[in-house]
PDB file of C-alpha atoms in Angstrom:
ATOM      1  CA  UNK A   1      11.384  20.056   8.522  1.00 71.00           C
ATOM      2  CA  UNK A   2       9.909  19.287   5.157  1.00 86.00           C
ATOM      3  CA  UNK A   3       6.517  20.246   3.776  1.00 91.00           C
ATOM      4  CA  UNK A   4       4.996  17.222   2.092  1.00 91.00           C
ATOM      5  CA  UNK A   5       2.445  18.000  -0.633  1.00 94.00           C
ATOM      6  CA  UNK A   6       1.179  14.750  -2.019  1.00 95.00           C
ATOM      7  CA  UNK A   7      -1.517  13.668  -4.463  1.00 96.00           C
ATOM      8  CA  UNK A   8      -2.718  10.093  -4.333  1.00 97.00           C
ATOM      9  CA  UNK A   9      -4.397   7.973  -7.008  1.00 98.00           C
ATOM     10  CA  UNK A  10      -5.747   4.473  -7.382  1.00 98.00           C
ATOM     11  CA  UNK A  11      -3.827   2.382  -9.903  1.00 97.00           C
ATOM     12  CA  UNK A  12      -5.456   0.566 -12.782  1.00 95.00           C
ATOM     13  CA  UNK A  13      -3.822  -2.133 -14.832  1.00 93.00           C
ATOM     14  CA  UNK A  14      -0.198  -3.233 -14.801  1.00 95.00           C
ATOM     15  CA  UNK A  15       1.379  -0.470 -16.913  1.00 95.00           C
ATOM     16  CA  UNK A  16       3.524   0.595 -13.960  1.00 97.00           C
ATOM     17  CA  UNK A  17       4.984  -2.850 -13.266  1.00 96.00           C
ATOM     18  CA  UNK A  18       8.589  -3.603 -14.147  1.00 95.00           C
ATOM     19  CA  UNK A  19       9.771  -0.012 -13.709  1.00 95.00           C
ATOM     20  CA  UNK A  20      11.420  -0.520 -10.305  1.00 97.00           C
ATOM     21  CA  UNK A  21      12.379  -3.202  -7.818  1.00 97.00           C
ATOM     22  CA  UNK A  22      10.066  -3.413  -4.820  1.00 98.00           C
ATOM     23  CA  UNK A  23      11.222  -2.349  -1.366  1.00 98.00           C
ATOM     24  CA  UNK A  24       9.486  -4.020   1.574  1.00 98.00           C
ATOM     25  CA  UNK A  25       7.840  -1.590   4.007  1.00 98.00           C
ATOM     26  CA  UNK A  26       6.467  -2.364   7.444  1.00 98.00           C
ATOM     27  CA  UNK A  27       5.087   0.508   9.472  1.00 98.00           C
ATOM     28  CA  UNK A  28       2.875   1.297  12.413  1.00 97.00           C
ATOM     29  CA  UNK A  29       1.548   4.272  14.319  1.00 95.00           C
ATOM     30  CA  UNK A  30       2.769   5.024  17.833  1.00 95.00           C
ATOM     31  CA  UNK A  31       0.446   8.008  18.319  1.00 93.00           C
ATOM     32  CA  UNK A  32      -2.275   9.787  16.400  1.00 92.00           C
ATOM     33  CA  UNK A  33      -4.635  12.709  16.841  1.00 93.00           C
ATOM     34  CA  UNK A  34      -6.978  14.397  14.363  1.00 90.00           C
ATOM     35  CA  UNK A  35      -4.149  16.442  12.863  1.00 92.00           C
ATOM     36  CA  UNK A  36      -0.885  14.583  13.580  1.00 95.00           C
ATOM     37  CA  UNK A  37       0.687  11.142  13.684  1.00 95.00           C
ATOM     38  CA  UNK A  38       3.915   9.544  14.886  1.00 96.00           C
ATOM     39  CA  UNK A  39       4.950   6.650  12.654  1.00 97.00           C
ATOM     40  CA  UNK A  40       7.693   4.049  12.922  1.00 98.00           C
ATOM     41  CA  UNK A  41       8.787   2.375   9.702  1.00 98.00           C
ATOM     42  CA  UNK A  42      11.174  -0.275   8.473  1.00 98.00           C
ATOM     43  CA  UNK A  43      11.892   0.385   4.794  1.00 98.00           C
ATOM     44  CA  UNK A  44      14.148  -2.309   3.417  1.00 97.00           C
ATOM     45  CA  UNK A  45      16.968  -2.308   5.966  1.00 97.00           C
ATOM     46  CA  UNK A  46      16.389   1.221   7.326  1.00 98.00           C
ATOM     47  CA  UNK A  47      14.557   2.319  10.456  1.00 98.00           C
ATOM     48  CA  UNK A  48      12.678   5.622  10.409  1.00 98.00           C
ATOM     49  CA  UNK A  49      10.648   7.613  12.900  1.00 98.00           C
ATOM     50  CA  UNK A  50       8.315  10.231  11.394  1.00 97.00           C
ATOM     51  CA  UNK A  51       6.059  12.944  12.774  1.00 97.00           C
ATOM     52  CA  UNK A  52       3.449  14.366  10.371  1.00 96.00           C
ATOM     53  CA  UNK A  53       1.333  17.428  11.164  1.00 96.00           C
ATOM     54  CA  UNK A  54      -1.540  18.343   8.859  1.00 92.00           C
ATOM     55  CA  UNK A  55      -1.104  21.817   7.369  1.00 90.00           C
ATOM     56  CA  UNK A  56      -3.540  21.784   4.412  1.00 83.00           C
ATOM     57  CA  UNK A  57      -5.938  19.553   2.493  1.00 81.00           C
ATOM     58  CA  UNK A  58      -3.141  17.547   0.842  1.00 88.00           C
ATOM     59  CA  UNK A  59      -0.114  18.912   2.687  1.00 91.00           C
ATOM     60  CA  UNK A  60       1.631  18.069   5.948  1.00 92.00           C
ATOM     61  CA  UNK A  61       4.707  19.196   7.809  1.00 95.00           C
ATOM     62  CA  UNK A  62       6.985  16.163   8.020  1.00 96.00           C
ATOM     63  CA  UNK A  63       9.841  15.507  10.422  1.00 97.00           C
ATOM     64  CA  UNK A  64      11.661  12.256   9.647  1.00 97.00           C
ATOM     65  CA  UNK A  65      14.610  10.752  11.485  1.00 97.00           C
ATOM     66  CA  UNK A  66      16.742   7.672  10.978  1.00 98.00           C
ATOM     67  CA  UNK A  67      16.707   5.293  13.928  1.00 98.00           C
ATOM     68  CA  UNK A  68      18.630   2.067  14.397  1.00 98.00           C
ATOM     69  CA  UNK A  69      16.927  -0.789  12.558  1.00 98.00           C
ATOM     70  CA  UNK A  70      16.725  -2.834  15.769  1.00 98.00           C
ATOM     71  CA  UNK A  71      14.928   0.033  17.548  1.00 98.00           C
ATOM     72  CA  UNK A  72      12.388   0.416  14.731  1.00 98.00           C
ATOM     73  CA  UNK A  73      11.750  -3.340  14.750  1.00 98.00           C
ATOM     74  CA  UNK A  74      11.296  -3.296  18.547  1.00 98.00           C
ATOM     75  CA  UNK A  75       8.783  -0.427  18.311  1.00 97.00           C
ATOM     76  CA  UNK A  76       6.843  -2.318  15.624  1.00 97.00           C
ATOM     77  CA  UNK A  77       6.918  -5.472  17.763  1.00 96.00           C
ATOM     78  CA  UNK A  78       5.201  -3.552  20.577  1.00 96.00           C
ATOM     79  CA  UNK A  79       2.199  -2.858  18.317  1.00 95.00           C
ATOM     80  CA  UNK A  80      -0.579  -5.349  17.696  1.00 89.00           C
ATOM     81  CA  UNK A  81      -0.578  -6.993  14.244  1.00 80.00           C
ATOM     82  CA  UNK A  82      -3.728  -5.051  13.321  1.00 79.00           C
ATOM     83  CA  UNK A  83      -1.886  -1.744  13.777  1.00 87.00           C
ATOM     84  CA  UNK A  84       0.818  -2.548  11.240  1.00 94.00           C
ATOM     85  CA  UNK A  85       0.765  -1.799   7.522  1.00 96.00           C
ATOM     86  CA  UNK A  86       2.806  -3.972   5.174  1.00 97.00           C
ATOM     87  CA  UNK A  87       3.410  -3.120   1.549  1.00 98.00           C
ATOM     88  CA  UNK A  88       5.842  -3.103  -1.323  1.00 98.00           C
ATOM     89  CA  UNK A  89       6.898   0.309  -2.594  1.00 98.00           C
ATOM     90  CA  UNK A  90       8.081   0.861  -6.142  1.00 98.00           C
ATOM     91  CA  UNK A  91       9.758   4.231  -6.835  1.00 98.00           C
ATOM     92  CA  UNK A  92      10.444   5.358 -10.397  1.00 97.00           C
ATOM     93  CA  UNK A  93      10.384   8.328 -12.730  1.00 96.00           C
ATOM     94  CA  UNK A  94       7.771   8.689 -15.449  1.00 94.00           C
ATOM     95  CA  UNK A  95       6.691  11.684 -17.520  1.00 89.00           C
ATOM     96  CA  UNK A  96       9.151  13.946 -15.688  1.00 91.00           C
ATOM     97  CA  UNK A  97       7.918  13.093 -12.187  1.00 94.00           C
ATOM     98  CA  UNK A  98       8.872  10.654  -9.440  1.00 97.00           C
ATOM     99  CA  UNK A  99       6.072   8.215  -8.614  1.00 98.00           C
ATOM    100  CA  UNK A 100       5.756   5.925  -5.616  1.00 98.00           C
ATOM    101  CA  UNK A 101       3.429   2.988  -6.101  1.00 98.00           C
ATOM    102  CA  UNK A 102       2.393   1.124  -2.958  1.00 98.00           C
ATOM    103  CA  UNK A 103       1.121  -2.433  -3.346  1.00 98.00           C
ATOM    104  CA  UNK A 104      -0.455  -3.296  -0.006  1.00 98.00           C
ATOM    105  CA  UNK A 105      -0.257  -6.687   1.663  1.00 97.00           C
ATOM    106  CA  UNK A 106      -2.133  -8.466   4.459  1.00 95.00           C
ATOM    107  CA  UNK A 107      -5.497  -6.957   5.411  1.00 95.00           C
ATOM    108  CA  UNK A 108      -5.002  -4.264   2.744  1.00 96.00           C
ATOM    109  CA  UNK A 109      -4.155  -6.724  -0.026  1.00 96.00           C
ATOM    110  CA  UNK A 110      -5.691  -5.778  -3.354  1.00 95.00           C
ATOM    111  CA  UNK A 111      -5.179  -2.046  -2.822  1.00 97.00           C
ATOM    112  CA  UNK A 112      -2.596  -0.362  -5.065  1.00 98.00           C
ATOM    113  CA  UNK A 113      -2.075   3.387  -4.735  1.00 98.00           C
ATOM    114  CA  UNK A 114       0.269   5.788  -6.564  1.00 98.00           C
ATOM    115  CA  UNK A 115       1.581   8.999  -5.023  1.00 97.00           C
ATOM    116  CA  UNK A 116       3.348  12.004  -6.451  1.00 97.00           C
ATOM    117  CA  UNK A 117       5.000  14.644  -4.284  1.00 95.00           C
ATOM    118  CA  UNK A 118       4.570  18.208  -5.534  1.00 95.00           C
ATOM    119  CA  UNK A 119       6.064  21.640  -4.831  1.00 91.00           C
ATOM    120  CA  UNK A 120       2.616  23.276  -4.521  1.00 90.00           C
ATOM    121  CA  UNK A 121      -0.964  22.064  -4.150  1.00 87.00           C
ATOM    122  CA  UNK A 122      -1.881  23.374  -7.617  1.00 89.00           C
ATOM    123  CA  UNK A 123       1.231  22.142  -9.468  1.00 93.00           C
ATOM    124  CA  UNK A 124       0.459  20.675 -12.903  1.00 94.00           C
ATOM    125  CA  UNK A 125       1.836  17.267 -13.927  1.00 95.00           C
ATOM    126  CA  UNK A 126       1.292  14.747 -16.702  1.00 95.00           C
ATOM    127  CA  UNK A 127      -0.690  11.694 -15.633  1.00 95.00           C
ATOM    128  CA  UNK A 128       0.501   8.254 -16.727  1.00 96.00           C
ATOM    129  CA  UNK A 129      -2.044   5.963 -18.456  1.00 95.00           C
ATOM    130  CA  UNK A 130      -2.131   3.570 -15.495  1.00 97.00           C
ATOM    131  CA  UNK A 131      -3.440   6.203 -13.057  1.00 96.00           C
ATOM    132  CA  UNK A 132      -7.021   5.745 -11.906  1.00 97.00           C
ATOM    133  CA  UNK A 133      -9.267   7.921  -9.755  1.00 97.00           C
ATOM    134  CA  UNK A 134      -7.725  10.510  -7.458  1.00 97.00           C
ATOM    135  CA  UNK A 135      -8.198   9.761  -3.749  1.00 96.00           C
ATOM    136  CA  UNK A 136      -6.056  12.554  -2.243  1.00 95.00           C
ATOM    137  CA  UNK A 137      -8.951  14.050  -0.307  1.00 92.00           C
ATOM    138  CA  UNK A 138     -10.365  10.708   0.920  1.00 94.00           C
ATOM    139  CA  UNK A 139      -8.901  10.062   4.365  1.00 91.00           C
ATOM    140  CA  UNK A 140      -9.651   6.314   4.261  1.00 94.00           C
ATOM    141  CA  UNK A 141      -6.725   5.934   1.815  1.00 96.00           C
ATOM    142  CA  UNK A 142      -4.203   7.381   4.282  1.00 94.00           C
ATOM    143  CA  UNK A 143      -1.915   4.680   5.676  1.00 95.00           C
ATOM    144  CA  UNK A 144      -2.781   5.710   9.231  1.00 93.00           C
ATOM    145  CA  UNK A 145      -6.466   5.055   8.447  1.00 93.00           C
ATOM    146  CA  UNK A 146      -5.729   1.776   6.649  1.00 95.00           C
ATOM    147  CA  UNK A 147      -4.063   0.538   9.837  1.00 93.00           C
ATOM    148  CA  UNK A 148      -7.351   0.913  11.742  1.00 91.00           C
ATOM    149  CA  UNK A 149      -9.846   0.325   8.932  1.00 93.00           C
ATOM    150  CA  UNK A 150      -8.175  -2.057   6.465  1.00 95.00           C
ATOM    151  CA  UNK A 151      -9.216  -2.363   2.849  1.00 95.00           C
ATOM    152  CA  UNK A 152     -10.544  -5.917   3.349  1.00 93.00           C
ATOM    153  CA  UNK A 153     -13.330  -4.568   5.608  1.00 92.00           C
ATOM    154  CA  UNK A 154     -14.645  -1.903   3.255  1.00 92.00           C
ATOM    155  CA  UNK A 155     -17.276  -4.019   1.447  1.00 80.00           C
ATOM    156  CA  UNK A 156     -18.692  -5.288   4.747  1.00 54.00           C
ATOM    157  CA  UNK A 157     -18.734  -1.719   6.044  1.00 49.00           C
ATOM    158  CA  UNK A 158     -20.650  -0.515   2.979  1.00 43.00           C
ATOM    159  CA  UNK A 159     -23.263  -3.249   3.512  1.00 43.00           C
ATOM    160  CA  UNK A 160     -23.732  -2.260   7.177  1.00 42.00           C
ATOM    161  CA  UNK A 161     -24.259   1.384   6.241  1.00 40.00           C
ATOM    162  CA  UNK A 162     -26.999   0.790   3.617  1.00 38.00           C
TER     163      UNK A 162
END
């Protein structure tokens, strides 16, 4: 078990580009409740099965297991295309911290989010210039939410709710 404490930010500009090679990610959600999810993921050439259980505002208990690539691909194939998230992930170190920048594809194209994993919810860190607004506490930016309510629908949704 691993406790994941993560802060998430929108990305502005291209100051982060060129710091790492992208890894292709394809993931979907096999089960979800209000406080937990079961995710299958293909990251590059690796298959992963993950269970996340919410334990705080920005923290979750995470159980992640390697699975054969063919099994992960078969589980993803059983999902409908609208339940799958596709993105490129760039992982690199900057200002003494490891950053993961996700550049979303498909229905979430145009969304770029940076994440930093911390040891505590109040841990201090230096923010790179390319970081935009923090969205850690906005559930719509969680991948599990993006699978059901993709970024491309947000403007239409805002218009309907006026």
